[in-house]
């Protein structure tokens, strides 16, 4: 028995990793092991740590667009900034199973996060984040971006919780400055311990 198989038996990690085929490629499906650092570092509440572990230099919230005509600019701006702070590495993309939204690989094993919500987690990149998900008037989630994204080195995390109309961001000070200064993003910097709910919004 290989060392890798023994580790998988002890940790409960699937081995070999589940994979799915799409766009002439084979994509690795993530397990609870990939999001364990998020589970361990987040707690329910009104602070940024309801979505983002307290392991980053800076934090912010980013309002989701109120109109469809602003959606594409919003998504392109976020992906551009995140790509600039990711170097050349894979991203983990998480699609929340709301029962109505496209989760890209509906037959894939899922991970549990936050309040027991289930996500399809797949190792891919910014190109797939921009293109894989279908969206429409039938969707609970507006737009095509995943609900959860982080690079392999965990240098940032972007997460949009189920009931929120804003995304939560943790990363470097430079990344947060980029979000704050972008004209197509409505961003508010927050600190640990502060109520992260954007002004005029209600956290459910």
PDB file of C-alpha atoms in Angstrom, residues 22-23 27 72 75-76 79 83 91 93 95 102-105 122 124-135 143-146 149:
ATOM      1  CA  UNK A  22     -15.198  19.532 -19.960  1.00  0.00           C
ATOM      2  CA  UNK A  23     -13.853  21.719 -22.773  1.00  0.00           C
ATOM      3  CA  UNK A  27     -10.573  18.790 -14.183  1.00  0.00           C
ATOM      4  CA  UNK A  72     -20.149  41.974 -17.093  1.00  0.00           C
ATOM      5  CA  UNK A  75     -17.050  40.404 -13.287  1.00  0.00           C
ATOM      6  CA  UNK A  76     -14.290  41.387 -15.706  1.00  0.00           C
ATOM      7  CA  UNK A  79     -11.156  38.650 -12.532  1.00  0.00           C
ATOM      8  CA  UNK A  83      -5.432  37.396 -11.911  1.00  0.00           C
ATOM      9  CA  UNK A  91      -7.594  28.461  -8.901  1.00  0.00           C
ATOM     10  CA  UNK A  93     -13.712  27.482  -8.033  1.00  0.00           C
ATOM     11  CA  UNK A  95     -20.253  26.608  -7.027  1.00  0.00           C
ATOM     12  CA  UNK A 102     -25.829  25.970 -12.425  1.00  0.00           C
ATOM     13  CA  UNK A 103     -23.139  24.135 -10.452  1.00  0.00           C
ATOM     14  CA  UNK A 104     -21.254  23.161 -13.648  1.00  0.00           C
ATOM     15  CA  UNK A 105     -20.654  19.527 -12.636  1.00  0.00           C
ATOM     16  CA  UNK A 122     -13.115  22.290  -9.030  1.00  0.00           C
ATOM     17  CA  UNK A 124      -9.374  25.312 -12.863  1.00  0.00           C
ATOM     18  CA  UNK A 125      -8.546  29.002 -13.476  1.00  0.00           C
ATOM     19  CA  UNK A 126      -9.807  32.479 -14.362  1.00  0.00           C
ATOM     20  CA  UNK A 127     -10.787  31.521 -17.915  1.00  0.00           C
ATOM     21  CA  UNK A 128     -13.088  28.809 -16.611  1.00  0.00           C
ATOM     22  CA  UNK A 129     -14.416  31.090 -13.854  1.00  0.00           C
ATOM     23  CA  UNK A 130     -15.531  33.510 -16.558  1.00  0.00           C
ATOM     24  CA  UNK A 131     -17.089  30.978 -18.895  1.00  0.00           C
ATOM     25  CA  UNK A 132     -18.381  27.812 -17.262  1.00  0.00           C
ATOM     26  CA  UNK A 133     -21.501  28.845 -15.384  1.00  0.00           C
ATOM     27  CA  UNK A 134     -24.826  29.468 -17.124  1.00  0.00           C
ATOM     28  CA  UNK A 135     -27.021  32.215 -15.687  1.00  0.00           C
ATOM     29  CA  UNK A 143     -23.867  36.370 -13.179  1.00  0.00           C
ATOM     30  CA  UNK A 144     -21.429  33.654 -14.158  1.00  0.00           C
ATOM     31  CA  UNK A 145     -18.698  33.844 -11.522  1.00  0.00           C
ATOM     32  CA  UNK A 146     -18.357  31.077  -8.919  1.00  0.00           C
ATOM     33  CA  UNK A 149     -12.652  31.445  -5.556  1.00  0.00           C
TER      34      UNK A 149
END
